[in-house]
């Protein structure tokens, strides 16, 4: 969407803006923006701005700036702040931009209901009201009923903002000037914007508070001319998750914000009782709130609350600019509630707007993301059977995307504006413009890693080049079939060449979903490649997977302990319950060292007096049967085809795998049984950030060689890799029974925010501990002929780390220290790792 930021010629833009400005005078409305300063010309943050004689107001941001809009005509603006005299500004016209309002110091304070700076926790009437809100928050709204149902209308829109004459200078957008016929002005910021994407959805929502369960059935869905839009909509739903302002914490953009209605809010916010009046014949109090400290994940704004039920009637809040969140300059939330039976307040409107930008400067350009949701026709205590709330595993109703324009005109809760109606037609036309096609194709390639040509994707392009000590520089080409995101079958293949070993490698696999309802998928494939075994404990038999340790361009120490892997498998998988998958299959693999400095040799006949050298074999051939189960509660996926992408994070994962090797089948060498368990649990700890806990357990029953044992995963790259130990080299610990635990915590900058010289950097703190325990049997030691000295972490190996994230918004640096086994040769007592990522 940022690709639209530079288009349009100067004369056309001036005409469009002139016509828009002229049209704004026709309708009854008032718009005003500006900055509030004190006598020393310094901005006044969190000053109260209100149209005189109304309940329409706002609060200035940290820079003293504000924007206020109303559909009604007002002639006077009232500006007030603690310690200053109240000031009234006469509005001579309906549109008043860039006011500079200077407040004078208040000589003597009168009896006031607002408090200066960090408001007192004693004798503050706003806090008295707040405590009554806490006492009744579980007795309001939908919580008062056993069951509820309602109709829902949701509109999601993305817009380019801050449209100005500079946009037209880039010749890249020549031929797309017509899109500027749809320029509009934001009611929240006052900036011009251009709608570039709209999605509408109508649905029925059901809930049962006793179970508790909810279910949403989509009746109609319409997007601005684009087909196959599940990726866009899932991305939006991941960012704009549902939230409840009564909860202590609100999750937005994978961040945990303290709600202004939180029971911990007194320690986070200042509260001011500003006004009281009748709203919809109900007497309500108006309370302003703003953060006590900068850089924390907080809001500023105000809410109206009823004086008897102490239920929120209306709330407006914006994330403070100093909040430690990347790529988002502004977040604005507005909710409205209606009265039911003179006592119950129900949410009827929820509006969320985000301003995505590279930086938080006032004049920076970006993209608005807006979600507007309406609820109506509430019904209560209509019980549904428990099976009604069971989630569909893989259900899509294509008819919801085929509703006519007449249907939408009749059923949408809110009529589209003239500009919004034009967006549908405009985007359909835009898709035919060659320049636009080139730009969208480029974005698709970078996002997916594949270059599409008709029904075929070339890629993944990010695996084209690699390096290791055996292959030297490695080049790879590949591709997959692709008819759309909901393909029921897919074939994928690659071939690679190593310049040093002068050998070709290859892999191919196919998948077919034979039952859509329960996602019954059959698959088979074959691969011949070089791989870094021991890069993870929980083994994957995915034909086309490849560990980062096999192709990292730069490594620490020698990374020549690589293996020639031949892998053939076939399996069948089923998902009988949403996010619960079972899979069973067979695997045939061959393993042989790929390097003269590394050996996988083992004894087939142990040394004896008659045969001191024994009988040694260098390659392993193994047939294996396996069955596995994976449970990922709360995971959301994109699309409905044989392959899906994950749409959200974090979520819990429980994975269990059982494998059994059979000697003699297709020349297989060993009998054994192996059980593996992997568990990951994210833990949100409110304002203290998020922890991730990972546990892995495993045991191999039987006598097997090095290639089939469990290696505690080291990390010889310069990058942080989950589930590996930063201070371990490959094959440093060898086990047939193991248990590992890892804990990492992201404080999200909470402590750096309290250090003045670090506050502006928006860095984030990380800490972690990793530990491994394991043993290896004497039988497995006895058949070892590799020359590698088997060491198991019987006394528990552990390491700890601390890191700084959000460096330049994309980089994280981790420092890791080894805590045990310090007397082993050639060890890494200290390691430095880094990682890149896109994080809010």
PDB file of N, CA and C in Angstrom, residues 349-381:
ATOM      1  N   UNK A 349     -20.837   0.526  18.635  1.00  0.00           N
ATOM      2  CA  UNK A 349     -19.873   0.976  17.625  1.00  0.00           C
ATOM      3  C   UNK A 349     -18.467   0.860  18.187  1.00  0.00           C
ATOM      4  N   UNK A 350     -17.571   0.326  17.353  1.00  0.00           N
ATOM      5  CA  UNK A 350     -16.157   0.208  17.718  1.00  0.00           C
ATOM      6  C   UNK A 350     -15.344   0.689  16.528  1.00  0.00           C
ATOM      7  N   UNK A 351     -14.565   1.743  16.723  1.00  0.00           N
ATOM      8  CA  UNK A 351     -13.760   2.327  15.647  1.00  0.00           C
ATOM      9  C   UNK A 351     -12.306   2.310  16.071  1.00  0.00           C
ATOM     10  N   UNK A 352     -11.453   1.758  15.213  1.00  0.00           N
ATOM     11  CA  UNK A 352     -10.022   1.686  15.490  1.00  0.00           C
ATOM     12  C   UNK A 352      -9.266   2.167  14.261  1.00  0.00           C
ATOM     13  N   UNK A 353      -8.419   3.183  14.436  1.00  0.00           N
ATOM     14  CA  UNK A 353      -7.620   3.709  13.341  1.00  0.00           C
ATOM     15  C   UNK A 353      -6.147   3.685  13.722  1.00  0.00           C
ATOM     16  N   UNK A 354      -5.303   3.220  12.800  1.00  0.00           N
ATOM     17  CA  UNK A 354      -3.860   3.201  13.002  1.00  0.00           C
ATOM     18  C   UNK A 354      -3.193   3.955  11.867  1.00  0.00           C
ATOM     19  N   UNK A 355      -2.162   4.698  12.208  1.00  0.00           N
ATOM     20  CA  UNK A 355      -1.389   5.433  11.214  1.00  0.00           C
ATOM     21  C   UNK A 355      -0.029   4.756  11.097  1.00  0.00           C
ATOM     22  N   UNK A 356       0.158   3.940  10.048  1.00  0.00           N
ATOM     23  CA  UNK A 356       1.422   3.250   9.830  1.00  0.00           C
ATOM     24  C   UNK A 356       2.396   4.195   9.131  1.00  0.00           C
ATOM     25  N   UNK A 357       3.579   4.365   9.685  1.00  0.00           N
ATOM     26  CA  UNK A 357       4.568   5.269   9.111  1.00  0.00           C
ATOM     27  C   UNK A 357       5.964   4.813   9.506  1.00  0.00           C
ATOM     28  N   UNK A 358       6.971   5.263   8.751  1.00  0.00           N
ATOM     29  CA  UNK A 358       8.348   4.894   9.042  1.00  0.00           C
ATOM     30  C   UNK A 358       8.857   5.556  10.315  1.00  0.00           C
ATOM     31  N   UNK A 359       8.315   6.739  10.646  1.00  0.00           N
ATOM     32  CA  UNK A 359       8.711   7.417  11.869  1.00  0.00           C
ATOM     33  C   UNK A 359       7.517   8.165  12.431  1.00  0.00           C
ATOM     34  N   UNK A 360       7.693   8.758  13.605  1.00  0.00           N
ATOM     35  CA  UNK A 360       6.586   9.399  14.303  1.00  0.00           C
ATOM     36  C   UNK A 360       6.611  10.914  14.196  1.00  0.00           C
ATOM     37  N   UNK A 361       7.348  11.437  13.216  1.00  0.00           N
ATOM     38  CA  UNK A 361       7.376  12.875  13.020  1.00  0.00           C
ATOM     39  C   UNK A 361       6.019  13.372  12.543  1.00  0.00           C
ATOM     40  N   UNK A 362       5.691  14.617  12.904  1.00  0.00           N
ATOM     41  CA  UNK A 362       4.362  15.149  12.628  1.00  0.00           C
ATOM     42  C   UNK A 362       4.042  15.135  11.141  1.00  0.00           C
ATOM     43  N   UNK A 363       5.031  15.416  10.284  1.00  0.00           N
ATOM     44  CA  UNK A 363       4.782  15.550   8.848  1.00  0.00           C
ATOM     45  C   UNK A 363       5.060  14.266   8.079  1.00  0.00           C
ATOM     46  N   UNK A 364       5.377  13.183   8.766  1.00  0.00           N
ATOM     47  CA  UNK A 364       5.688  11.947   8.055  1.00  0.00           C
ATOM     48  C   UNK A 364       4.452  11.395   7.363  1.00  0.00           C
ATOM     49  N   UNK A 365       4.672  10.801   6.218  1.00  0.00           N
ATOM     50  CA  UNK A 365       3.590  10.215   5.428  1.00  0.00           C
ATOM     51  C   UNK A 365       3.462   8.736   5.755  1.00  0.00           C
ATOM     52  N   UNK A 366       2.275   8.212   5.541  1.00  0.00           N
ATOM     53  CA  UNK A 366       2.071   6.810   5.859  1.00  0.00           C
ATOM     54  C   UNK A 366       0.766   6.287   5.317  1.00  0.00           C
ATOM     55  N   UNK A 367       0.253   5.258   5.989  1.00  0.00           N
ATOM     56  CA  UNK A 367      -0.964   4.585   5.572  1.00  0.00           C
ATOM     57  C   UNK A 367      -1.883   4.430   6.778  1.00  0.00           C
ATOM     58  N   UNK A 368      -3.138   4.855   6.627  1.00  0.00           N
ATOM     59  CA  UNK A 368      -4.133   4.620   7.664  1.00  0.00           C
ATOM     60  C   UNK A 368      -4.694   3.208   7.508  1.00  0.00           C
ATOM     61  N   UNK A 369      -4.850   2.527   8.632  1.00  0.00           N
ATOM     62  CA  UNK A 369      -5.615   1.293   8.668  1.00  0.00           C
ATOM     63  C   UNK A 369      -6.802   1.512   9.585  1.00  0.00           C
ATOM     64  N   UNK A 370      -8.013   1.364   9.076  1.00  0.00           N
ATOM     65  CA  UNK A 370      -9.207   1.696   9.848  1.00  0.00           C
ATOM     66  C   UNK A 370     -10.168   0.515   9.877  1.00  0.00           C
ATOM     67  N   UNK A 371     -10.669   0.228  11.069  1.00  0.00           N
ATOM     68  CA  UNK A 371     -11.700  -0.796  11.221  1.00  0.00           C
ATOM     69  C   UNK A 371     -12.881  -0.194  11.967  1.00  0.00           C
ATOM     70  N   UNK A 372     -14.054  -0.273  11.355  1.00  0.00           N
ATOM     71  CA  UNK A 372     -15.284   0.210  11.977  1.00  0.00           C
ATOM     72  C   UNK A 372     -16.244  -0.961  12.120  1.00  0.00           C
ATOM     73  N   UNK A 373     -16.726  -1.191  13.335  1.00  0.00           N
ATOM     74  CA  UNK A 373     -17.622  -2.314  13.597  1.00  0.00           C
ATOM     75  C   UNK A 373     -18.895  -1.813  14.269  1.00  0.00           C
ATOM     76  N   UNK A 374     -20.040  -2.269  13.764  1.00  0.00           N
ATOM     77  CA  UNK A 374     -21.335  -1.929  14.352  1.00  0.00           C
ATOM     78  C   UNK A 374     -22.033  -3.214  14.793  1.00  0.00           C
ATOM     79  N   UNK A 375     -22.799  -3.108  15.893  1.00  0.00           N
ATOM     80  CA  UNK A 375     -23.594  -4.222  16.392  1.00  0.00           C
ATOM     81  C   UNK A 375     -25.033  -3.761  16.558  1.00  0.00           C
ATOM     82  N   UNK A 376     -25.981  -4.647  16.210  1.00  0.00           N
ATOM     83  CA  UNK A 376     -27.389  -4.298  16.356  1.00  0.00           C
ATOM     84  C   UNK A 376     -28.226  -5.561  16.535  1.00  0.00           C
ATOM     85  N   UNK A 377     -29.523  -5.337  16.826  1.00  0.00           N
ATOM     86  CA  UNK A 377     -30.497  -6.435  16.967  1.00  0.00           C
ATOM     87  C   UNK A 377     -30.035  -7.495  17.980  1.00  0.00           C
ATOM     88  N   UNK A 378     -29.699  -7.038  19.170  1.00  0.00           N
ATOM     89  CA  UNK A 378     -29.279  -7.961  20.223  1.00  0.00           C
ATOM     90  C   UNK A 378     -30.461  -8.812  20.710  1.00  0.00           C
ATOM     91  N   UNK A 379     -30.202 -10.079  20.957  1.00  0.00           N
ATOM     92  CA  UNK A 379     -31.177 -10.985  21.551  1.00  0.00           C
ATOM     93  C   UNK A 379     -30.467 -11.778  22.651  1.00  0.00           C
ATOM     94  N   UNK A 380     -31.224 -12.153  23.676  1.00  0.00           N
ATOM     95  CA  UNK A 380     -30.590 -12.733  24.852  1.00  0.00           C
ATOM     96  C   UNK A 380     -31.284 -14.006  25.315  1.00  0.00           C
ATOM     97  N   UNK A 381     -30.474 -14.864  25.974  1.00  0.00           N
ATOM     98  CA  UNK A 381     -30.953 -16.086  26.630  1.00  0.00           C
ATOM     99  C   UNK A 381     -31.691 -17.019  25.676  1.00  0.00           C
TER     100      UNK A 381
END
